[in-house]
Amino acid sequence: MFENLQDKLNKAIKTLKGQGRITEINVAATIKEVRRALTDADVNYKVAKDITDRIRDKAIDRKVLISVEPGQLFVKIVQEELTELMGGEAQGINVKGDPAVILIAGLQGSGKTTFSGKLASYLKRQGRTVLLVAADIYRPAAIDQLKVLGEQVGVEVYSEPENKNAVQIAQNAITQARKTGKKIVIVDTAGRLAVDEVMMKEIEAVKRAITPTETLFVVDSMTGQDAVNTAKTFNERLDFDGVVLTKLDGDARGGAALSIKTVVNKPIKFISTGEKMEALDVFYPDRMASRILGM
Amino acid sequence: VGKSTIDEEVLDELENVLISSDVGVETTVKIIRRIEERVARDKYMGTDELDRILREEIAGLLSSNNTEDVSDDFALPAGKKPYVIMVVGVNGVGKTTTIGKLAAQFHKRGKKVVLGAGDTFRAAAVDQLKLWGDRVGVPVISHGMNTDPSAVAFDAVKTATDMQADVVIIDTAGRLHTKINLMNELTKIKRVMQKFTPDAPHEVLLVLDGSTGQNAFIQATEFTKATEVSALAITKLDGTAKGGVVIGISDQFKIPVKYIGVGEKIDDLQTFNKMEFVDSFFKK
Ligand SMILES: Nc1nc2c(ncn2[C@@H]2O[C@H](COP(=O)(O)OP(=O)(O)OP(=O)(O)O)[C@@H](O)[C@H]2O)c(=O)[nH]1
Ligand SMILES: Nc1nc2c(ncn2[C@@H]2O[C@H](COP(=O)(O)OP(=O)(O)OP(=O)(O)O)[C@@H](O)[C@H]2O)c(=O)[nH]1
Ligand SMILES: [K+]
Ligand SMILES: [Mg+2]
Ligand SMILES: [Mg+2]
């Protein structure tokens, strides 16, 4: 569906050269191709515009159009810019505290419960004792789902099937963790829309009550333009510490990652790459940049 | 004040609205061209008229729902009993929930409904569908977890036939369209059902998450290849996401959007209304 960006740029530049007018104005045509590629990759269109404005300046500075391999250099500049925006080195999560509490939040179906199981498994493999908490009191069979995953990875799951108060469940779980000497508590919560005031208040209350060491926002990598709205609101309400990008085993370009990073400036800490409990990876900015560009 | 041409500002604004609704660059360009052509044809145009034309042109790309009954889209076509619906889509888009809500609508209209728990893979998927079955008050055919989904589908269609049910809805596990084995499995589920009812499934409903961006296009392409998708449902439109990517999909594949999901509750399913959908792009 997408033509290689480098080919497109080469073509655009060739046309310009053919006209024999290599000027700053002409860079605009090439920049437009970059902007389109970003928008096609689901980068928010406003974010794409800001990014390409900066790329244009750099391209002019580095005299891209009169270089030997203009397409190549142009792509290099784009890639550098994206990588930089995506953040420096991979960042781990903070597991200090007794117990360390990790709160998982995000939209419906983004992959929170699956990620909770994976994270539990990952931390367990590092030799830590973990308690998973089923604080989704809404979705049919949410508790069962987490229990199945807990069993798969050999981590205990705390739940209170009769209790309809997510705040209490989370608090009780922490007490339980202290009693049983668990060092890490992972709280899985219900999916919610950023515009759902009642549900956003609930997760704020959960956060206030358990003061997590780490709050993670889980996002589906297939998300489109709306990613910025959601991320902004969740960040305003929860001031989360990091982002988890899921379903990267598909072929989504994942432009949402770039939009979110640009808008809330929080690191992407993990990527989820499958339904199996082992399918978890740390995040590499340069790989993500290439992916967005389809290279 | 009337205009004989559209100024740049109006087009820029339209482009922003469409792109931020996930319509995609290609379809956006197509829409803008159509509007430019139309404006060039019609000499005089007021702002209201222009506004109407914008919406008409966008809605024009949405394929029509070709079920016979136009008064109630939850009505089932005659002569196919049980009417077999297979529900497919990538992970977490809202398939199981849509099935629950759809079952409720049919049930409410006095139809006999049977559900088939064909997601035997995702943790607690069967329990989830069973809870929906209980909620609605309809039976769920299940062979439990980690069993062959084709066998479940076969059994569901057979049981529904024996029970003289009006409709049977088969849930399937979420799968990314890039997973060839899983896509082939869908073809197999279909084939096995056909051993019992040769023209089943009568409807393949592809569920798309309304917050999905351009990847939905590839999802539609690949699921159509594997299962001949005949209708679309877009979920999660109760948020701020607009689901605009379906415009290009519906246009290219000529598949109608039948349902929209607007929440997690049993009644949060509506039949699709083109004009309302397009209007939602322009609401702040
Ligand atoms: N292919 C793939 N599927 C995933 C990944 N992460 C989660 N899933 C699947 O996506 C679907 C939704 O995942 P869940 O973990 O239930 O999502 P959730 O955010 O907990 O959903 P709610 O609790 O309903 O809001 C399930 O089918 C998962 O198996 C991933 O990285 N890759
Ligand atoms: N807000 C909102 N949430 C929805 C809607 N439809 C489904 N959901 C939620 O989205 C999440 C995923 O829904 P499911 O029905 O489990 O999705 P699925 O496609 O069956 O998921 P898998 O079987 O894991 O692939 C659940 O939390 C649902 O409650 C909708 O229209 N609006
Ligand atoms: K999703
Ligand atoms: Mg969950
Ligand atoms: Mg399901």
mmCIF file of N, CA, C and O and ligand atoms in Angstrom, chain A residues 107-111 219-220 222-223 246-247, chain B residues 90-94 209-212 236, ligand 3:
data_model
loop_
_atom_site.group_PDB
_atom_site.id
_atom_site.type_symbol
_atom_site.label_atom_id
_atom_site.label_comp_id
_atom_site.label_asym_id
_atom_site.label_seq_id
_atom_site.Cartn_x
_atom_site.Cartn_y
_atom_site.Cartn_z
ATOM 1 N N LEU A 107 -7.420 2.456 27.296
ATOM 2 C CA LEU A 107 -8.709 2.286 26.632
ATOM 3 C C LEU A 107 -9.133 0.818 26.627
ATOM 4 O O LEU A 107 -8.313 -0.067 26.835
ATOM 5 N N GLN A 108 -10.383 0.594 26.290
ATOM 6 C CA GLN A 108 -10.916 -0.764 26.178
ATOM 7 C C GLN A 108 -10.193 -1.556 25.091
ATOM 8 O O GLN A 108 -10.010 -1.055 23.982
ATOM 9 N N GLY A 109 -9.832 -2.768 25.451
ATOM 10 C CA GLY A 109 -9.274 -3.685 24.461
ATOM 11 C C GLY A 109 -7.857 -3.382 24.021
ATOM 12 O O GLY A 109 -7.353 -3.987 23.073
ATOM 13 N N SER A 110 -7.183 -2.450 24.708
ATOM 14 C CA SER A 110 -5.841 -2.060 24.267
ATOM 15 C C SER A 110 -4.809 -3.139 24.583
ATOM 16 O O SER A 110 -3.739 -3.162 23.970
ATOM 17 N N GLY A 111 -5.121 -4.007 25.546
ATOM 18 C CA GLY A 111 -4.165 -5.074 25.878
ATOM 19 C C GLY A 111 -3.638 -5.000 27.302
ATOM 20 O O GLY A 111 -2.580 -5.563 27.600
ATOM 21 N N VAL A 219 -1.400 1.389 25.129
ATOM 22 C CA VAL A 219 -2.015 1.835 23.875
ATOM 23 C C VAL A 219 -1.853 0.817 22.759
ATOM 24 O O VAL A 219 -0.772 0.261 22.561
ATOM 25 N N ASP A 220 -2.913 0.642 22.026
ATOM 26 C CA ASP A 220 -2.916 -0.219 20.852
ATOM 27 C C ASP A 220 -2.142 0.489 19.732
ATOM 28 O O ASP A 220 -2.432 1.643 19.406
ATOM 29 N N MET A 222 -2.350 0.193 16.738
ATOM 30 C CA MET A 222 -3.156 0.456 15.537
ATOM 31 C C MET A 222 -3.965 1.750 15.658
ATOM 32 O O MET A 222 -4.645 2.146 14.718
ATOM 33 N N THR A 223 -3.877 2.393 16.818
ATOM 34 C CA THR A 223 -4.668 3.601 17.054
ATOM 35 C C THR A 223 -4.359 4.697 16.046
ATOM 36 O O THR A 223 -3.215 4.899 15.661
ATOM 37 N N THR A 246 1.100 -1.869 22.305
ATOM 38 C CA THR A 246 0.746 -3.278 22.106
ATOM 39 C C THR A 246 0.475 -3.642 20.644
ATOM 40 O O THR A 246 0.337 -2.771 19.787
ATOM 41 N N LYS A 247 0.384 -4.932 20.410
ATOM 42 C CA LYS A 247 0.002 -5.511 19.115
ATOM 43 C C LYS A 247 0.968 -5.126 17.994
ATOM 44 O O LYS A 247 0.561 -4.977 16.845
ATOM 45 N N VAL B 90 -9.626 -8.257 14.271
ATOM 46 C CA VAL B 90 -8.364 -8.337 15.018
ATOM 47 C C VAL B 90 -8.647 -8.296 16.518
ATOM 48 O O VAL B 90 -9.786 -8.092 16.945
ATOM 49 N N ASN B 91 -7.614 -8.457 17.309
ATOM 50 C CA ASN B 91 -7.755 -8.581 18.755
ATOM 51 C C ASN B 91 -8.323 -7.333 19.431
ATOM 52 O O ASN B 91 -7.871 -6.218 19.177
ATOM 53 N N GLY B 92 -9.292 -7.571 20.288
ATOM 54 C CA GLY B 92 -9.759 -6.523 21.193
ATOM 55 C C GLY B 92 -10.652 -5.444 20.596
ATOM 56 O O GLY B 92 -10.937 -4.440 21.244
ATOM 57 N N VAL B 93 -11.126 -5.649 19.372
ATOM 58 C CA VAL B 93 -11.931 -4.601 18.726
ATOM 59 C C VAL B 93 -13.359 -4.521 19.277
ATOM 60 O O VAL B 93 -14.026 -3.489 19.150
ATOM 61 N N GLY B 94 -13.841 -5.626 19.863
ATOM 62 C CA GLY B 94 -15.197 -5.608 20.404
ATOM 63 C C GLY B 94 -16.117 -6.649 19.791
ATOM 64 O O GLY B 94 -17.341 -6.492 19.812
ATOM 65 N N ASP B 209 -12.410 -1.477 15.203
ATOM 66 C CA ASP B 209 -12.375 -0.563 16.336
ATOM 67 C C ASP B 209 -12.375 0.869 15.786
ATOM 68 O O ASP B 209 -11.521 1.219 14.969
ATOM 69 N N GLY B 210 -13.331 1.669 16.232
ATOM 70 C CA GLY B 210 -13.444 3.037 15.725
ATOM 71 C C GLY B 210 -12.230 3.903 15.982
ATOM 72 O O GLY B 210 -12.060 4.938 15.338
ATOM 73 N N SER B 211 -11.371 3.489 16.906
ATOM 74 C CA SER B 211 -10.189 4.310 17.173
ATOM 75 C C SER B 211 -8.993 3.885 16.320
ATOM 76 O O SER B 211 -7.924 4.481 16.393
ATOM 77 N N THR B 212 -9.189 2.860 15.497
ATOM 78 C CA THR B 212 -8.093 2.388 14.648
ATOM 79 C C THR B 212 -7.840 3.356 13.498
ATOM 80 O O THR B 212 -8.771 3.912 12.925
ATOM 81 N N LYS B 236 -16.835 1.431 19.603
ATOM 82 C CA LYS B 236 -16.175 2.428 20.460
ATOM 83 C C LYS B 236 -16.340 3.844 19.932
ATOM 84 O O LYS B 236 -15.472 4.695 20.142
HETATM 85 K K K C 3 -8.198 -1.262 20.251
#
